[in-house]
Coordinates of C-alpha atoms and ligand atoms in Angstrom, one line a residue:
M1 CA 3.2 37.5 -16.8
A2 CA 1.6 38.1 -20.1
S3 CA 3.7 35.5 -22.3
T4 CA 2.6 33.2 -19.6
R5 CA -0.7 33.4 -20.1
G6 CA -0.2 33.3 -24.2
G7 CA 2.0 30.4 -24.2
C8 CA -0.8 28.3 -21.1
T9 CA -3.7 28.5 -23.0
D10 CA -2.4 26.5 -25.6
R11 CA -0.8 23.8 -24.1
I12 CA -3.1 23.4 -21.2
S13 CA -6.2 21.1 -21.4
T14 CA -9.7 23.2 -21.7
A15 CA -9.5 24.1 -18.4
P16 CA -11.0 28.0 -19.5
T17 CA -14.2 26.9 -20.7
Q18 CA -14.6 23.8 -18.0
Q19 CA -13.9 27.0 -15.3
K20 CA -17.3 28.9 -17.2
D21 CA -19.3 26.4 -17.3
Q22 CA -18.9 25.6 -13.6
Q23 CA -19.4 29.0 -13.2
R24 CA -22.4 29.0 -14.5
E25 CA -23.5 26.2 -12.9
N26 CA -22.3 27.0 -9.5
P27 CA -23.2 30.7 -8.6
A28 CA -21.2 30.8 -5.5
R29 CA -18.2 30.1 -7.5
S30 CA -18.6 32.9 -9.6
E31 CA -17.6 35.2 -7.3
C32 CA -13.9 36.1 -8.2
N33 CA -15.7 38.2 -10.9
I34 CA -16.2 41.5 -8.0
N35 CA -13.3 42.2 -7.9
D36 CA -10.0 43.5 -10.0
K37 CA -7.4 41.7 -7.8
L38 CA -9.6 38.6 -7.9
R39 CA -10.1 38.5 -12.1
S40 CA -6.4 38.4 -12.4
R41 CA -6.4 36.0 -10.3
R42 CA -9.2 33.9 -12.6
D43 CA -7.7 35.0 -15.7
F44 CA -4.4 33.0 -15.0
I45 CA -6.1 30.1 -12.5
A46 CA -8.1 30.2 -16.5
A47 CA -4.8 30.0 -18.3
T48 CA -3.2 27.4 -16.3
G49 CA -5.3 25.5 -15.7
I50 CA -6.3 25.5 -12.1
G51 CA -9.3 26.0 -12.6
A52 CA -10.2 22.5 -14.1
A53 CA -8.0 21.4 -11.5
S54 CA -10.8 23.4 -8.9
L55 CA -13.9 21.9 -11.1
A56 CA -12.6 18.8 -9.7
G57 CA -11.7 19.6 -6.5
T58 CA -13.5 20.6 -2.9
P59 CA -13.9 23.4 -1.0
L60 CA -11.0 23.8 0.6
L61 CA -9.2 23.9 -3.1
Q62 CA -11.4 26.5 -4.3
A63 CA -10.7 28.4 -1.6
Q64 CA -6.4 28.1 -1.5
A65 CA -6.4 28.4 -5.3
A66 CA -8.3 31.9 -4.4
R67 CA -5.0 33.5 -2.4
A68 CA -2.7 32.5 -5.3
K69 CA -1.0 34.5 -6.9
P70 CA 1.0 34.3 -9.9
Q71 CA 3.9 35.7 -8.2
D72 CA 3.7 33.6 -5.1
A73 CA 5.1 30.6 -6.9
D74 CA 7.7 28.6 -4.2
L75 CA 9.3 26.4 -6.1
V76 CA 9.5 26.7 -10.1
V77 CA 10.7 22.8 -11.7
F78 CA 11.3 22.8 -14.9
N79 CA 13.6 21.7 -18.2
A80 CA 11.7 17.6 -16.6
R81 CA 10.1 15.0 -18.8
V82 CA 7.3 14.9 -16.6
Y83 CA 5.1 12.0 -16.2
T84 CA 1.1 14.3 -14.7
V85 CA -1.0 11.5 -14.6
D86 CA -3.5 14.1 -16.0
S87 CA -5.3 12.6 -19.0
R88 CA -5.8 16.6 -19.5
M89 CA -2.6 17.0 -20.2
S90 CA 0.0 13.9 -19.3
R91 CA 3.1 15.3 -21.1
A92 CA 4.7 18.2 -18.9
E93 CA 8.2 20.2 -19.2
A94 CA 7.6 22.0 -16.1
F95 CA 5.5 22.7 -12.7
A96 CA 5.3 25.7 -10.4
V97 CA 4.6 25.1 -6.3
Q98 CA 2.9 27.6 -4.4
N99 CA 2.1 27.0 -0.5
S100 CA 2.4 23.5 -0.6
R101 CA 0.5 22.6 -4.2
F102 CA 0.9 22.3 -8.0
I103 CA 0.0 25.6 -9.6
A104 CA 0.6 26.1 -12.9
V105 CA 1.7 23.0 -15.0
G106 CA 2.9 23.2 -18.8
T107 CA 6.6 24.5 -20.8
T108 CA 9.5 25.3 -19.1
A109 CA 9.4 28.3 -20.9
D110 CA 6.1 29.0 -19.4
I111 CA 6.8 28.2 -16.3
K112 CA 10.1 29.8 -15.8
G113 CA 7.4 33.4 -16.6
L114 CA 6.0 32.4 -13.1
I115 CA 10.0 32.6 -11.5
V116 CA 10.5 35.7 -9.3
K117 CA 12.7 37.0 -6.6
G118 CA 12.5 33.9 -3.7
T119 CA 11.6 31.6 -5.9
Q120 CA 13.7 28.3 -5.6
S121 CA 14.1 26.5 -9.3
Y122 CA 15.1 23.1 -10.0
D123 CA 16.3 22.3 -13.6
A124 CA 15.7 18.7 -13.9
K125 CA 18.1 18.0 -16.6
Q126 CA 15.5 16.7 -18.1
M127 CA 14.9 14.1 -16.0
T128 CA 11.8 11.8 -15.1
V129 CA 9.1 13.4 -12.8
V130 CA 6.1 11.7 -12.0
P131 CA 3.2 12.2 -9.0
G132 CA 4.4 10.5 -5.5
F133 CA 3.7 6.8 -5.4
I134 CA 1.1 5.6 -2.9
D135 CA 0.5 2.4 -1.7
C136 CA -2.5 1.4 -0.3
H137 CA -1.7 -1.8 2.1
N138 CA 1.1 -1.7 4.2
H139 CA 2.1 -2.3 7.7
A140 CA 4.4 0.4 8.5
D141 CA 5.6 -1.1 11.1
G142 CA 9.4 0.5 11.4
T143 CA 9.2 -0.6 15.2
G144 CA 9.7 -4.3 14.5
L145 CA 12.6 -3.2 11.7
L146 CA 14.1 -1.6 14.6
Y147 CA 13.9 -3.4 17.4
D148 CA 12.9 -7.1 16.2
T149 CA 14.8 -10.3 15.0
S150 CA 15.1 -10.1 11.0
V151 CA 15.8 -13.6 9.6
G152 CA 15.0 -12.2 5.9
N153 CA 15.8 -8.6 4.1
P154 CA 12.8 -6.9 4.4
Y155 CA 13.7 -4.7 1.3
E156 CA 15.2 -7.0 -1.3
V157 CA 15.4 -10.8 -2.6
E158 CA 18.2 -12.5 -0.9
F159 CA 18.1 -15.7 0.3
V160 CA 19.6 -16.7 3.7
T161 CA 20.7 -20.0 5.9
I162 CA 19.2 -22.7 7.5
D163 CA 22.3 -22.0 10.1
S164 CA 22.0 -18.0 10.5
I165 CA 18.4 -18.0 11.0
V166 CA 19.6 -20.7 14.1
A167 CA 22.5 -18.4 14.7
K168 CA 20.6 -14.9 14.9
L169 CA 18.4 -16.4 17.5
R170 CA 20.8 -18.0 19.3
A171 CA 22.5 -14.8 20.1
K172 CA 19.0 -13.8 20.6
A173 CA 17.8 -16.6 23.3
K174 CA 21.4 -16.3 25.3
D175 CA 19.9 -12.8 27.7
T176 CA 16.5 -14.0 27.2
P177 CA 14.5 -14.4 30.7
P178 CA 12.1 -17.9 31.6
N179 CA 9.5 -18.6 29.2
Q180 CA 9.5 -15.6 27.3
W181 CA 9.3 -16.3 24.1
V182 CA 12.4 -15.8 21.1
E183 CA 10.8 -14.5 17.7
G184 CA 12.6 -14.4 14.2
F185 CA 10.7 -12.4 11.3
F186 CA 10.6 -11.6 7.9
F187 CA 11.5 -15.6 7.2
D188 CA 10.8 -16.2 3.6
D189 CA 10.4 -19.8 3.1
T190 CA 12.0 -19.7 -1.2
K191 CA 14.5 -18.0 -0.1
V192 CA 16.2 -20.5 2.0
K193 CA 19.4 -21.4 0.3
D194 CA 19.1 -25.5 1.7
N195 CA 16.1 -25.5 -0.6
R196 CA 14.3 -27.0 2.8
E197 CA 11.9 -26.6 4.8
L198 CA 12.5 -24.9 8.1
N199 CA 11.1 -27.6 11.1
A200 CA 10.8 -27.8 14.6
H201 CA 13.7 -29.6 15.1
D202 CA 15.9 -26.5 13.1
L203 CA 14.7 -24.8 16.2
D204 CA 15.4 -27.2 18.9
E205 CA 18.6 -26.2 18.0
V206 CA 17.3 -22.3 18.9
S207 CA 16.7 -23.6 22.2
M208 CA 15.1 -26.7 24.2
T209 CA 14.0 -24.7 27.2
L210 CA 12.8 -20.9 25.7
P211 CA 9.7 -21.2 23.5
V212 CA 10.8 -20.2 20.0
A213 CA 8.9 -19.3 16.3
V214 CA 10.3 -17.7 13.0
H215 CA 7.8 -16.0 11.3
H216 CA 6.7 -16.1 7.2
R217 CA 7.0 -12.4 6.5
G218 CA 3.5 -12.9 4.6
G219 CA 1.9 -13.4 7.9
H220 CA -0.1 -16.0 8.1
T221 CA 1.9 -19.1 9.1
S222 CA 4.8 -18.9 12.1
Y223 CA 7.2 -21.9 12.6
Y224 CA 7.5 -23.3 16.6
N225 CA 10.3 -25.3 18.3
S226 CA 8.9 -28.6 20.7
K227 CA 9.4 -26.5 23.3
A228 CA 6.2 -23.8 22.2
L229 CA 4.2 -26.8 21.0
E230 CA 4.7 -28.2 24.1
M231 CA 3.7 -25.5 25.8
A232 CA 0.5 -25.0 24.1
G233 CA -0.4 -28.6 24.5
V234 CA -0.2 -29.2 20.3
T235 CA 0.4 -33.0 20.1
K236 CA 0.3 -34.6 17.3
N237 CA -3.2 -35.6 17.8
T238 CA -4.3 -32.5 17.9
P239 CA -7.1 -31.9 15.8
N240 CA -7.0 -28.3 13.6
P241 CA -9.4 -25.9 14.5
P242 CA -11.2 -24.0 11.9
G243 CA -9.2 -21.9 9.6
G244 CA -5.7 -23.4 9.9
T245 CA -3.6 -26.5 10.6
F246 CA -1.0 -27.5 12.0
D247 CA 1.1 -28.7 9.7
R248 CA 3.0 -32.6 10.7
D249 CA 5.4 -34.9 8.0
P250 CA 3.7 -38.2 6.3
D251 CA 4.7 -40.3 9.7
G252 CA 2.1 -37.9 11.5
S253 CA 4.5 -35.8 13.5
L254 CA 4.1 -32.2 14.4
N255 CA 6.9 -30.6 12.0
G256 CA 6.2 -27.1 13.3
R257 CA 5.0 -25.1 10.7
V258 CA 1.6 -23.8 12.0
T259 CA -1.0 -22.1 10.1
D260 CA -3.7 -18.8 10.5
R261 CA -5.7 -20.0 13.1
A262 CA -4.7 -22.8 14.4
R263 CA -1.3 -20.0 15.8
S264 CA -3.8 -18.8 18.0
V265 CA -3.2 -21.5 21.3
F266 CA 0.8 -20.1 20.8
N267 CA -0.7 -16.2 22.0
K268 CA -1.5 -17.8 25.2
V269 CA 1.7 -18.8 26.8
G270 CA 5.0 -17.9 27.6
T271 CA 5.6 -14.0 28.2
H272 CA 7.5 -11.4 26.2
Q273 CA 9.9 -8.5 26.7
T274 CA 7.5 -6.1 28.9
F275 CA 8.2 -2.1 28.4
T276 CA 6.0 0.7 30.6
P277 CA 4.1 2.3 28.5
E278 CA 6.4 5.7 27.8
Q279 CA 9.2 2.6 26.9
M280 CA 6.7 1.4 24.5
L281 CA 5.3 5.1 23.4
Q282 CA 8.7 5.9 22.7
R283 CA 9.2 2.6 20.4
E284 CA 6.7 3.6 18.4
R285 CA 7.9 6.7 17.8
D286 CA 11.1 5.8 17.0
G287 CA 10.0 3.0 14.2
L288 CA 7.3 5.7 12.9
A289 CA 10.3 7.8 12.0
Y290 CA 12.6 5.5 10.7
I291 CA 10.0 3.3 7.9
S292 CA 8.9 7.5 7.5
K293 CA 12.3 7.7 6.4
Q294 CA 12.3 4.0 4.2
F295 CA 9.2 5.3 2.8
V296 CA 10.2 8.8 1.2
R297 CA 13.8 6.6 0.3
Y298 CA 11.8 4.8 -2.5
G299 CA 9.4 7.5 -3.4
L300 CA 6.6 7.3 -1.7
T301 CA 4.4 9.8 -0.3
T302 CA 1.1 8.6 1.3
V303 CA 1.1 5.2 2.5
H304 CA -2.2 3.4 4.5
H305 CA -1.0 2.1 7.4
Q306 CA -3.1 -0.5 9.1
G307 CA -3.1 0.8 12.1
G308 CA -0.4 1.2 14.2
N309 CA -0.7 4.3 17.3
L310 CA -1.9 7.3 16.2
F311 CA -1.2 8.6 18.8
A312 CA 2.8 8.2 18.6
L313 CA 1.7 8.9 14.7
Q314 CA 0.3 12.3 15.9
Q315 CA 3.6 13.0 18.2
V316 CA 5.9 12.2 15.1
R317 CA 4.3 14.6 12.9
A318 CA 4.9 17.2 15.4
A319 CA 7.9 16.7 16.1
G320 CA 8.6 17.1 12.2
N321 CA 9.5 13.6 11.3
L322 CA 6.9 12.4 9.1
L323 CA 7.7 12.5 5.8
H324 CA 5.4 10.8 4.2
R325 CA 1.4 11.4 4.3
V326 CA -0.8 8.5 5.6
S327 CA -4.3 7.4 5.6
Y328 CA -5.1 5.7 8.7
E329 CA -7.2 2.5 8.4
S330 CA -8.4 1.5 12.2
S331 CA -9.3 -1.7 13.7
G332 CA -9.8 -2.6 17.3
K333 CA -10.5 0.5 19.6
V334 CA -10.1 3.3 17.0
L335 CA -12.3 1.4 15.2
D336 CA -15.2 1.4 17.9
S337 CA -14.4 4.7 18.6
M338 CA -14.9 5.9 15.6
I339 CA -18.0 3.9 15.2
A340 CA -19.4 5.1 18.9
A341 CA -18.0 9.1 17.8
G342 CA -19.8 9.2 14.7
I343 CA -16.7 9.4 12.8
S344 CA -16.6 8.3 9.5
S345 CA -13.3 7.6 7.2
G346 CA -12.1 11.1 5.6
F347 CA -11.9 12.6 8.7
G348 CA -8.4 14.5 9.2
D349 CA -5.9 16.6 7.5
E350 CA -3.1 16.7 3.9
W351 CA -1.3 14.6 6.6
I352 CA -2.7 11.9 8.9
R353 CA -6.2 11.2 7.2
L354 CA -8.7 8.2 8.9
G355 CA -9.5 6.1 5.6
A356 CA -11.2 3.0 5.1
T357 CA -10.5 0.3 7.8
S358 CA -7.8 -1.6 8.4
E359 CA -7.7 -5.4 6.6
H360 CA -10.9 -8.0 8.3
T361 CA -9.2 -11.0 7.2
V362 CA -11.1 -13.2 5.5
D363 CA -8.7 -15.6 4.4
G364 CA -5.4 -17.0 4.5
S365 CA -1.7 -15.9 2.3
F366 CA -1.3 -16.3 -1.0
S367 CA 2.2 -16.1 -0.9
E368 CA 1.7 -18.6 2.3
R369 CA 0.0 -20.8 -0.2
T370 CA -3.5 -20.3 2.6
M371 CA -5.9 -18.7 1.1
A372 CA -9.1 -19.9 -0.1
L373 CA -9.6 -21.7 -3.4
S374 CA -12.5 -23.4 -5.2
V375 CA -10.4 -25.8 -5.8
P376 CA -8.0 -28.2 -4.0
Y377 CA -4.1 -26.5 -4.4
P378 CA -2.5 -28.1 -7.2
G379 CA -0.4 -31.2 -6.1
V380 CA -1.3 -31.0 -2.3
T381 CA -2.2 -34.1 -0.2
P382 CA -4.3 -34.5 1.3
R383 CA -7.0 -32.3 -0.7
Y384 CA -6.5 -28.9 0.7
K385 CA -8.2 -25.8 -0.4
G386 CA -7.0 -23.5 2.2
N387 CA -8.3 -21.7 4.7
V388 CA -11.2 -19.4 5.4
T389 CA -11.3 -17.7 8.6
E390 CA -14.1 -15.9 8.7
T391 CA -17.9 -16.8 9.0
Q392 CA -20.4 -15.5 6.5
D393 CA -22.3 -14.4 9.4
D394 CA -19.8 -12.7 10.9
L395 CA -18.7 -10.9 8.1
N396 CA -21.6 -9.9 7.1
A397 CA -22.8 -8.4 10.9
W398 CA -18.7 -6.6 10.7
I399 CA -19.6 -5.6 7.5
E400 CA -23.4 -3.7 8.5
Q401 CA -21.6 -2.5 10.8
V402 CA -18.4 -0.6 9.6
H403 CA -20.9 0.5 6.2
R404 CA -23.4 1.7 8.3
A405 CA -21.3 4.2 10.3
G406 CA -20.2 5.9 6.8
I407 CA -16.8 4.2 7.2
Q408 CA -15.1 2.3 4.5
E409 CA -15.2 -1.4 4.4
N410 CA -11.8 -3.4 3.7
C411 CA -11.2 -6.7 4.0
H412 CA -8.5 -9.2 3.5
A413 CA -10.1 -11.2 0.9
N414 CA -7.2 -13.5 -1.7
G415 CA -9.0 -16.5 -2.9
D416 CA -11.6 -16.4 -5.3
V417 CA -13.9 -18.1 -2.3
A418 CA -13.4 -15.6 0.2
I419 CA -13.5 -12.3 -2.3
D420 CA -16.8 -13.5 -3.4
M421 CA -17.0 -14.1 0.7
M422 CA -16.7 -9.9 0.8
L423 CA -18.4 -9.1 -2.1
T424 CA -22.1 -10.9 -0.4
A425 CA -21.4 -8.6 2.8
V426 CA -21.2 -6.1 1.1
E427 CA -24.2 -6.9 -1.4
R428 CA -25.4 -7.0 1.4
A429 CA -25.2 -4.2 3.4
Q430 CA -25.8 -2.4 -0.1
Q431 CA -29.7 -3.4 0.3
R432 CA -29.6 -2.8 3.9
F433 CA -28.6 0.9 3.9
Q434 CA -27.6 2.2 0.2
R435 CA -24.4 4.4 0.5
T436 CA -23.5 6.3 -3.2
D437 CA -19.7 5.8 -3.4
A438 CA -18.7 3.3 -0.6
R439 CA -16.2 2.3 -2.4
P440 CA -15.8 -0.6 -0.3
K441 CA -11.7 -1.8 -0.4
I442 CA -10.6 -5.3 -1.5
T443 CA -7.6 -5.7 0.2
H444 CA -4.9 -8.2 -2.4
C445 CA -8.1 -9.5 -4.7
T446 CA -5.7 -11.6 -5.8
L447 CA -7.6 -14.7 -7.5
I448 CA -10.2 -13.7 -9.5
N449 CA -12.4 -15.0 -12.1
D450 CA -15.7 -12.9 -14.4
D451 CA -18.2 -13.6 -12.1
L452 CA -16.4 -11.3 -9.2
V453 CA -14.9 -8.7 -11.8
R454 CA -19.0 -7.8 -13.0
R455 CA -20.2 -7.7 -9.4
I456 CA -16.4 -5.8 -8.2
R457 CA -17.3 -3.5 -10.8
V458 CA -21.1 -3.1 -10.4
L459 CA -20.3 -1.7 -6.5
G460 CA -17.7 0.0 -7.2
A461 CA -15.0 -1.5 -4.9
V462 CA -11.7 -0.8 -4.8
P463 CA -9.1 -3.5 -5.2
A464 CA -5.6 -3.5 -3.7
P465 CA -3.8 -6.4 -5.1
F466 CA -0.4 -7.4 -4.2
T467 CA 2.7 -5.0 -6.4
S468 CA 5.6 -6.1 -5.7
Y469 CA 4.7 -9.9 -6.2
A470 CA 5.4 -10.3 -9.9
Y471 CA 8.9 -9.8 -9.5
Y472 CA 9.8 -11.3 -5.3
N473 CA 7.3 -14.3 -5.6
A474 CA 7.4 -15.5 -8.4
D475 CA 9.1 -18.9 -6.7
K476 CA 5.9 -19.1 -5.3
F477 CA 3.6 -19.4 -8.6
H478 CA 4.4 -23.1 -9.3
F479 CA 2.3 -23.7 -6.1
Y480 CA -0.3 -22.7 -8.1
G481 CA 0.5 -23.3 -11.9
E482 CA 0.0 -21.4 -15.3
E483 CA -3.5 -21.7 -15.5
M484 CA -5.1 -20.2 -11.9
M485 CA -1.7 -17.3 -12.4
K486 CA -3.7 -15.7 -14.5
R487 CA -6.6 -14.7 -12.8
C488 CA -4.0 -13.6 -10.3
M489 CA -2.6 -10.7 -9.4
A490 CA -5.2 -9.0 -12.4
F491 CA -4.5 -6.3 -13.0
R492 CA -5.2 -6.1 -16.4
T493 CA -8.2 -7.4 -16.1
F494 CA -9.5 -4.5 -13.3
L495 CA -8.4 -2.1 -16.5
D496 CA -10.2 -3.7 -18.6
N497 CA -12.8 -3.5 -16.9
G498 CA -12.6 0.1 -16.1
I499 CA -11.9 -1.2 -12.3
H500 CA -10.0 1.8 -9.9
V501 CA -7.5 -1.3 -8.9
A502 CA -4.6 0.3 -6.7
A503 CA -1.3 -0.3 -5.6
G504 CA -0.7 -2.7 -2.2
S505 CA 2.7 -3.8 -1.4
D506 CA 2.0 -5.3 2.1
F507 CA 4.5 -5.3 3.6
G508 CA 6.7 -6.9 5.5
P509 CA 5.2 -9.4 3.1
G510 CA 5.9 -7.5 0.4
P511 CA 8.6 -5.5 -0.3
F512 CA 8.0 -1.6 -0.5
D513 CA 9.5 -0.6 -3.0
P514 CA 6.9 0.9 -5.8
R515 CA 9.9 0.7 -8.4
M516 CA 10.4 -3.0 -8.0
G517 CA 5.8 -3.3 -8.4
I518 CA 5.9 -1.4 -11.2
Q519 CA 8.4 -3.9 -13.2
G520 CA 6.7 -6.9 -11.7
M521 CA 2.9 -5.5 -13.3
V522 CA 5.1 -4.7 -16.2
T523 CA 6.7 -7.6 -16.7
R524 CA 5.0 -10.3 -15.0
T525 CA 8.4 -11.5 -14.4
G526 CA 10.5 -12.5 -11.5
W527 CA 14.1 -12.0 -9.6
N528 CA 14.1 -15.8 -11.3
G529 CA 13.8 -14.2 -14.4
E530 CA 10.5 -17.0 -14.4
T531 CA 7.3 -15.6 -16.0
W532 CA 3.2 -15.9 -15.2
G533 CA 0.4 -15.0 -16.0
A534 CA 1.7 -12.6 -18.8
N535 CA -1.7 -12.4 -19.7
Q536 CA -2.4 -9.5 -17.1
R537 CA 0.9 -6.9 -18.2
I538 CA 0.3 -3.4 -17.8
T539 CA 2.0 -0.6 -19.5
V540 CA 4.0 1.9 -17.4
E541 CA 2.0 4.7 -18.0
E542 CA -1.0 1.9 -16.3
A543 CA 1.0 1.1 -13.9
V544 CA 2.1 4.3 -12.6
R545 CA -1.5 5.9 -12.7
V546 CA -1.6 2.0 -10.2
N547 CA 0.9 3.4 -8.2
T548 CA -0.3 6.8 -7.8
L549 CA -3.7 8.2 -8.8
N550 CA -5.3 4.9 -9.0
G551 CA -4.5 5.1 -5.0
A552 CA -5.1 8.7 -4.5
Y553 CA -8.9 7.0 -6.0
N554 CA -8.6 4.9 -2.9
S555 CA -9.5 6.7 0.3
H556 CA -11.6 9.0 -1.9
E557 CA -8.9 11.5 -2.5
E558 CA -8.2 11.7 -6.2
N559 CA -8.9 15.3 -6.6
L560 CA -6.6 16.0 -4.0
K561 CA -3.5 13.9 -4.9
G562 CA -2.4 11.5 -7.1
S563 CA -1.0 13.8 -9.9
I564 CA 1.0 17.0 -10.9
S565 CA -2.7 18.7 -12.0
P566 CA -3.0 22.7 -10.9
G567 CA -5.0 22.7 -7.2
K568 CA -2.9 19.4 -5.9
L569 CA -0.7 18.6 -3.0
A570 CA 2.7 19.4 -4.9
D571 CA 3.8 15.6 -3.9
F572 CA 6.2 13.9 -6.2
V573 CA 9.0 11.9 -7.6
V574 CA 12.4 13.2 -9.6
L575 CA 13.7 10.1 -11.1
A576 CA 16.9 10.0 -13.1
D577 CA 16.4 7.7 -16.0
D578 CA 12.8 7.7 -18.1
I579 CA 11.1 4.0 -16.5
H580 CA 8.9 4.7 -19.6
T581 CA 11.3 4.0 -21.8
I582 CA 14.5 2.3 -20.2
D583 CA 15.0 -1.7 -20.5
Q584 CA 11.5 -2.9 -18.0
S585 CA 13.6 -5.4 -16.9
K586 CA 15.8 -2.2 -15.1
I587 CA 13.0 0.4 -13.9
K588 CA 13.5 -1.3 -10.4
D589 CA 17.3 -0.1 -10.5
V590 CA 16.1 3.6 -11.2
Q591 CA 17.4 5.5 -8.8
I592 CA 15.0 8.3 -7.3
V593 CA 17.1 11.8 -7.0
R594 CA 14.6 13.4 -5.0
T595 CA 11.4 12.9 -3.4
V596 CA 9.2 15.6 -2.2
V597 CA 6.0 16.1 0.0
G598 CA 3.7 19.4 0.0
G599 CA 6.4 20.9 -2.1
N600 CA 9.0 19.7 0.8
I601 CA 12.3 18.4 -0.3
S602 CA 11.3 15.0 2.4
Y603 CA 14.6 12.8 0.4
Q604 CA 17.2 14.0 -1.7
A605 CA 19.6 10.9 -2.8
Ligands
ZN701 ZN1 -1.9 -7.0 5.5

């Protein structure tokens, strides 16, 4: 104990002074002076850095720390290259965990001193340890992955043929009763070996009697066969509705591609497979348990879910099958109920917490080229500036309602036009009802300009741009061109402006592998070798921070997780190689050896 204390004090941050100051400022926190036991605890935390974490932490953190005794270390990890993402001590060799939290971080020699009977110890053999990765935008649709037909690869760059898509859907159509939809998911229009657009004629080969739809993984465009178009009453003379298009060939005939809000007419026709409520719940539980396994396999320890069945989520947790932490982003009935019941963002616990709203969609898609731009899309005729899917008035009303309810507003805004609309609505809401530290969340926030960045900074808004796109979707950036790409997924600009930018994979649209995300942020080079917007490159260290601590900040949980700091939840990832020093084009292939959530192994290679 004595040697631990002596050793750590030198190496660990400014904890002792900070803690003393804190006690002076806050008499309630000085009660640990009153007995010997607690005095020795205070000495210990001063020496190990818990004091500093408590300083930044919540009362709960304090209470937890008060129970911690050094001899209680459940787990000690040593001989590691630890990147803490804690600015007070960015590098370490070892750390100790107790009651699911880090209690000390320092040198191997010091931390080994905390090993007692019953302590689990892990020699990391010079492997790299980083905080658990946090994905701030994920549709987490495990049920779809398990039970629906994927016509593309959800996780990796993989090219498929149109024939393979048709074959998969034909097999599906065989057991499909009349009038019921045959659907394919995870289609990617630039990952097709045929090197052309999928069209209605292709899908007519699946069936002429059943409605067929293939949904782009981006989530904003779908492709329909002739039967589906006929059932929906869409003809070549049907005008485009607001916020969407029925795409046409040069001769004016429908080609089957339908964008954004124009797709709503298809929701009114045909049937879908039906399930009893119990079957439905079982499928949702299966899906969540399945995707949770996938997340930890890729080193994700917290994921912001876009809705999903909250009841099923709790059941999966109760059954011990929830391996990652969830920031649950609500919409529809859940959001309405929160507002009605007076439940704000932050309600919940360390495993399932109500976060921001789910993305309220303002415009179209970056990958599918329907996002709302202030200038026309280069080379597109007729002149097209993308889809705005919401009026300013409706957006103003929605944001104000959520904002007043103490719920963190979150909009899907890709194009500069949509980001401007969201900021306008938030500025208006703040004028009517001032809320400090509201952290309005901008999902995607893809195309920025100087004025938008200034307003984001003033509002303290938190963008979550695409992560894996720089690598995965480099084959689409020529549609925008280099000048625009310099202002897309602008991690460099956000960091330089002191904006807490986080990571948002947007799975299904983007693969959620944080290694792919980090490689793309650092290199801006895609799978095809093309580099776009190199001015927005950030360092590996910055990219790790974006994927960890900034993710915690995104949901107001930066005092609870996101770095390897005493007092925080013991969520971390062991990597076989050091992503900070390895060839940057190989970051995405670095093996994830172990994922630990709350001190427990949730994945082991
Ligand atoms: Zn999304």
